Amino acid sequence: MLKLNSLQKSIILILLVVWALVNIFPLGVMFISGFKTTREIFMDPFGLPKKWTFNSYVKAWHVANFAAYFKNSIIVSLVSIVLILFVSSMGAYVLARFDFPGRRLIYLYIIAGLVLPVRLAIIPIFLLIRSFRLNDTLFALFLVYTAGGISFSTFLLVNFFENIPVDLEDAARIDGAGVFRIYWQINLPLLRPALATVTIFNFIRVWNDFFFPLIFIDTDAKKTIPLGIQNFFGEFDIQWDLLFGALNIAIIPIIIFFLILSRQFIAGLTEGAIK
Amino acid sequence: MVAAKSIYKRYSFLWMLVPALAIYTMLIAYPFVSSLALSFFKWPGIGPKEYVGLANYKNVLTGYMSREFYRALGHNVIFFILSWLTGIIPGLIFALFLSAGIWGTNFFKTLFFIPNTLSIVIVGFLWSLLLNPQWGFINQALKIVGLGVLAKPWLGDTTLALPTIILVNAWRSMGFFILTFLAGIVGIDREMFEAARIDGANEWQIITKIIVPQLIPIIGTLTILKVIWSFNVFDIVFAMEGTQAGPAGSTDVLGTLFYRIAFGGLGSSDVGMGLGATVVTLIFLIVFPISIIYVYLVEKRTKAG
């Protein structure tokens, strides 16, 4: 794109490396400290551990309810994403492919949610969930995350439908297929790239969320990772090996997941905001 | 009867829209309206609600809550300004760097994006360890390179705490800004560059006269997003300074103030769902006009293809 001489290129490369170090440094410190004892962390913060030990991980895993936090985070993400995909793709199908009175108005009503920060409505949501007796259950989280994902997902899918030819549907309709079957068998497979974007966008949103578990979940065994780690920090203030172990357990899986699917992640998260 | 049946048949596909519409209405649309209504009542969360008219607004805007409210609001404004400066400008510069076709671009792209995939609270906890005054890596590193005078109690100082939190936030979100700008730069028609070069433009002029003007819509969208995010900030302050948003309230934002009023109780001059709903409605009134512009821009751009 830009035509630069080699001096300019070298300067740019140096600045990129510096920023890369600013990114890596905190994560590297965290990673390595997770293999140290508390004593080593304090005495020799920059050195490598004398003996690499997994003690802090084992301790963090057992002392805190990490196995439960992990399981809860996975369940909540999976259920919410499946619900979002199903509900939004059906809705998007109707909005994109059929004409009926009020179609445009309903579409605008749904995408208005793109800019309503859900947490601003938290008091009535909290009261509603409480009146269903769903507070302190994972169901509360399924519902809130599904509701919060509908606007963006429907918006993206409606737009994507415009790239899918209608002819395939007409052929199926002549064969007598019902509306749901046409959606399920013909459109859903063609929607796959958009469904992937929707999945990743919502996965990051749900997996990393702290606010709704904070409001809804009290029982330790029902906490997700971000909320679980919060108490952990309150309780083990001085056992720094445990703290770093816990942070590593929380962070490393998501980084590995990202490195495997980095292109889809970047597309999912940047399109989520700009598209 | 026949007509009703045929209408039913004609619109029978509509049931597929019902689940999305029902969940969205019940848990997003209705709560927003309900929250607005609640702001006219006094209500501790259980028992009967007492209608108080505009009393909550009066208390927040001019009454006994106003000092806390304006302090928090001011912090949100500072958050927006500083996070704009530390997010948009370096984001644009690094995106330009990455568009220069230098070795390792893909590697840098991936690496820069990593912090953005992490939970905000977890980033907050990690940095509060790194910034810890006794041990903190940051202070230790400053001492080693001979800048020991700069070693500060970053999160314990009333003037430094908020800017420190904003910088940590910038660390996490930079990748998002870089890659969004990069996508914009890559989308610019290359022929415009060639034409400019033929007319004798140098690379600096190409950046300032072609690239930056072409990126104005993206800068606009990102600025709007920054406003929305800045006025809703909560997690990072909570993680690094707790619900009290210390030291001495110097990092208190509307999000933490609201949390204390509606859910926390402790340390706030008043507690209640009605008062909480009032604070939320005021946040909404600030963010909403800006949000409308955002939806309009996104709609327009999607239609343009």
Short mmCIF file of C-alpha atoms in Angstrom, two decimals, chain A residues 1-4 9 12-13 15-17 19-20 22-27 29-30 41-42 45-46 87 90-91 93-95 98-101 104 106-107 109-113 115-128 130 132 143 147-148 150-151 155 159 179-180 183 204 208 210-211 214-215 226 229-230 233 240 243-244 247 250-251 254-255 258-259 262 265-266 269-270 273-275, chain B residues 11 13-17 19-21 23-32 34-35 38 43 45-46 94 97-100 102-103 108 110-119 121-122 125-127 129-130 132 135 137 140-141 144 171 174 176 178-180 185 190 193-194 197 203 206-207 211 221-222 225 232 234-235 238 258-259 262-263 273 276-277 280 283-284 291 294-295 298-299 301-303:
data_model
loop_
_atom_site.label_atom_id
_atom_site.label_comp_id
_atom_site.label_asym_id
_atom_site.label_seq_id
_atom_site.Cartn_x
_atom_site.Cartn_y
_atom_site.Cartn_z
CA MET A 1 0.00 0.00 0.00
CA LEU A 2 2.23 2.82 1.22
CA LYS A 3 5.61 3.02 -0.43
CA LEU A 4 8.26 3.46 2.22
CA LYS A 9 10.16 0.49 7.43
CA ILE A 12 7.82 1.15 11.95
CA LEU A 13 8.96 -2.38 12.65
CA LEU A 15 7.46 0.52 17.03
CA LEU A 16 5.37 -2.53 16.20
CA VAL A 17 7.76 -4.71 18.20
CA TRP A 19 3.77 -2.42 21.14
CA ALA A 20 3.91 -6.20 20.78
CA VAL A 22 3.59 -4.11 25.78
CA ASN A 23 0.95 -6.68 24.85
CA ILE A 24 3.01 -9.75 25.71
CA PHE A 25 4.78 -8.52 28.84
CA PRO A 26 1.82 -8.56 31.29
CA LEU A 27 0.59 -11.87 29.94
CA VAL A 29 4.59 -12.23 33.65
CA MET A 30 1.27 -13.78 34.54
CA ILE A 41 7.23 -14.20 43.00
CA PHE A 42 8.22 -11.62 45.60
CA PRO A 45 9.80 -11.08 40.11
CA PHE A 46 11.56 -11.04 36.73
CA VAL A 87 -34.42 -17.92 17.64
CA MET A 90 -35.91 -18.11 12.41
CA GLY A 91 -36.84 -14.50 13.03
CA TYR A 93 -35.78 -15.70 7.90
CA VAL A 94 -39.28 -14.33 8.33
CA LEU A 95 -38.11 -10.71 8.27
CA PHE A 98 -41.76 -12.60 3.71
CA ASP A 99 -43.85 -9.54 3.25
CA PHE A 100 -46.48 -8.70 5.81
CA PRO A 101 -47.94 -5.57 7.35
CA ARG A 104 -40.30 -2.87 8.56
CA ILE A 106 -40.84 -4.90 13.68
CA TYR A 107 -37.38 -5.02 12.15
CA TYR A 109 -38.00 -2.40 16.83
CA ILE A 110 -35.65 -5.37 17.09
CA ILE A 111 -32.50 -3.65 15.86
CA ALA A 112 -33.14 -0.74 18.22
CA GLY A 113 -31.73 -3.17 20.77
CA VAL A 115 -27.82 0.36 21.08
CA LEU A 116 -29.84 -0.24 24.22
CA PRO A 117 -27.25 -1.22 26.79
CA VAL A 118 -29.07 -4.13 28.43
CA ARG A 119 -27.61 -3.39 31.83
CA LEU A 120 -29.45 -0.09 32.00
CA ALA A 121 -32.65 -2.12 32.26
CA ILE A 122 -31.25 -4.36 34.94
CA ILE A 123 -33.66 -3.43 37.75
CA PRO A 124 -36.84 -4.59 35.96
CA ILE A 125 -34.97 -7.59 34.53
CA PHE A 126 -33.89 -8.48 38.03
CA LEU A 127 -37.46 -8.14 39.34
CA LEU A 128 -38.82 -10.21 36.47
CA ARG A 130 -37.03 -12.90 40.72
CA PHE A 132 -40.17 -16.30 38.06
CA LEU A 143 -32.59 -15.87 29.30
CA ALA A 147 -32.40 -11.69 24.89
CA GLY A 148 -29.27 -9.56 24.70
CA ILE A 150 -31.17 -11.21 19.50
CA SER A 151 -30.76 -7.70 18.08
CA PHE A 155 -29.58 -7.77 12.14
CA ASN A 159 -28.43 -8.79 5.90
CA VAL A 179 -42.04 -22.99 5.59
CA PHE A 180 -40.13 -24.46 8.50
CA TYR A 183 -35.83 -22.66 6.54
CA ILE A 204 -17.01 -13.76 23.71
CA ASN A 208 -16.46 -12.91 29.48
CA PHE A 210 -19.24 -10.42 34.72
CA PHE A 211 -22.19 -8.13 35.33
CA LEU A 214 -22.84 -10.61 39.72
CA ILE A 215 -26.48 -9.57 39.86
CA PRO A 226 -15.31 -14.09 35.83
CA ILE A 229 -12.37 -15.29 40.17
CA GLN A 230 -13.64 -12.14 41.80
CA PHE A 233 -9.21 -12.32 44.79
CA TRP A 240 0.01 -14.68 45.05
CA LEU A 243 -3.88 -15.68 42.29
CA PHE A 244 -1.62 -16.13 39.27
CA LEU A 247 -5.69 -16.05 36.34
CA ALA A 250 -9.11 -18.39 33.37
CA ILE A 251 -7.12 -16.82 30.55
CA ILE A 254 -9.53 -18.49 25.68
CA ILE A 255 -6.17 -17.42 24.23
CA PHE A 258 -8.48 -17.45 19.83
CA LEU A 259 -5.16 -18.47 18.26
CA SER A 262 -8.11 -15.90 15.10
CA PHE A 265 -12.65 -14.04 16.03
CA ILE A 266 -11.39 -10.81 14.55
CA LEU A 269 -15.79 -8.94 16.98
CA THR A 270 -15.02 -6.07 14.63
CA ALA A 273 -19.50 -3.14 16.08
CA ILE A 274 -19.00 -1.63 12.67
CA LYS A 275 -20.97 -3.59 10.11
CA TYR B 11 -49.51 -15.47 7.56
CA PHE B 13 -45.09 -18.32 8.79
CA LEU B 14 -45.24 -15.57 11.41
CA TRP B 15 -45.00 -18.03 14.29
CA MET B 16 -41.31 -18.35 13.48
CA LEU B 17 -40.83 -14.73 14.43
CA PRO B 19 -39.84 -16.59 19.93
CA ALA B 20 -37.36 -13.81 19.07
CA LEU B 21 -40.01 -11.12 19.43
CA ILE B 23 -37.95 -12.92 24.43
CA TYR B 24 -36.76 -9.54 23.20
CA THR B 25 -39.93 -7.79 24.31
CA MET B 26 -40.04 -9.44 27.70
CA LEU B 27 -36.39 -9.01 28.67
CA ILE B 28 -35.22 -5.92 26.76
CA ALA B 29 -38.02 -3.66 25.54
CA TYR B 30 -40.41 -3.98 28.47
CA PRO B 31 -37.68 -3.58 31.12
CA PHE B 32 -36.53 -0.34 29.51
CA SER B 34 -40.55 -0.27 33.13
CA SER B 35 -37.28 1.18 34.38
CA LEU B 38 -39.90 3.07 38.22
CA TRP B 43 -39.27 1.69 46.51
CA GLY B 45 -37.22 -3.42 46.41
CA ILE B 46 -40.02 -5.08 48.37
CA PHE B 94 -0.78 1.38 14.35
CA PHE B 97 1.86 0.88 10.29
CA LEU B 98 0.26 -2.49 9.66
CA SER B 99 -0.93 -1.36 6.24
CA ALA B 100 2.62 -0.55 5.12
CA ILE B 102 5.91 -4.85 6.51
CA TRP B 103 7.15 -8.32 7.37
CA PHE B 108 1.24 -8.55 14.77
CA THR B 110 -3.16 -11.57 15.83
CA LEU B 111 -0.97 -10.61 18.76
CA PHE B 112 -2.43 -7.12 19.13
CA PHE B 113 -5.91 -8.58 19.30
CA ILE B 114 -5.26 -11.01 22.16
CA PRO B 115 -6.05 -8.64 25.08
CA ASN B 116 -9.38 -7.82 23.48
CA THR B 117 -10.54 -11.42 23.81
CA LEU B 118 -10.06 -11.42 27.58
CA SER B 119 -12.72 -10.63 30.14
CA VAL B 121 -12.65 -8.03 35.02
CA ILE B 122 -9.84 -10.51 34.56
CA PHE B 125 -7.37 -8.14 38.30
CA LEU B 126 -4.20 -8.94 36.38
CA TRP B 127 -3.26 -5.27 36.18
CA LEU B 129 -1.43 -7.23 40.66
CA LEU B 130 1.05 -5.71 38.21
CA ASN B 132 0.53 -3.31 43.26
CA TRP B 135 5.53 -5.82 44.63
CA PHE B 137 6.02 -5.38 38.32
CA GLN B 140 9.98 -2.79 40.00
CA ALA B 141 10.67 -2.39 36.31
CA ILE B 144 15.53 -1.28 37.44
CA TRP B 171 -4.40 -1.74 26.70
CA MET B 174 -6.38 -1.24 21.37
CA PHE B 176 -10.09 -3.67 18.33
CA ILE B 178 -6.28 -1.14 15.21
CA LEU B 179 -8.04 -3.90 13.32
CA THR B 180 -11.18 -1.87 12.65
CA ILE B 185 -7.65 1.24 5.12
CA ARG B 190 -5.79 1.56 -4.39
CA PHE B 193 -3.11 6.19 -4.29
CA GLU B 194 -1.67 5.64 -7.75
CA ARG B 197 1.39 9.56 -6.83
CA GLU B 203 3.31 9.24 1.14
CA ILE B 206 -1.46 10.25 0.80
CA ILE B 207 -2.02 9.55 4.47
CA ILE B 211 -6.49 7.79 3.92
CA THR B 221 -18.67 5.22 14.40
CA LEU B 222 -15.85 4.38 16.81
CA LEU B 225 -19.17 3.50 20.40
CA ASN B 232 -21.69 2.43 30.71
CA PHE B 234 -18.49 -0.57 35.26
CA ASP B 235 -16.52 -3.83 35.19
CA PHE B 238 -15.29 -2.64 39.95
CA PHE B 258 -25.89 3.00 40.26
CA TYR B 259 -24.74 -0.41 41.49
CA ALA B 262 -29.70 -0.36 43.51
CA PHE B 263 -27.81 -3.45 44.66
CA MET B 273 -34.77 0.75 43.17
CA GLY B 276 -31.39 3.57 40.95
CA ALA B 277 -33.83 3.64 38.05
CA VAL B 280 -30.09 4.71 34.88
CA ILE B 283 -27.49 7.67 31.72
CA PHE B 284 -29.92 6.56 29.06
CA SER B 291 -27.19 5.80 19.85
CA TYR B 294 -25.21 5.16 15.38
CA VAL B 295 -28.18 3.07 14.23
CA VAL B 298 -25.06 1.55 10.45
CA GLU B 299 -28.34 1.28 8.53
CA ARG B 301 -23.82 1.91 5.42
CA THR B 302 -25.46 -1.51 5.18
CA LYS B 303 -27.85 -0.23 2.54
#
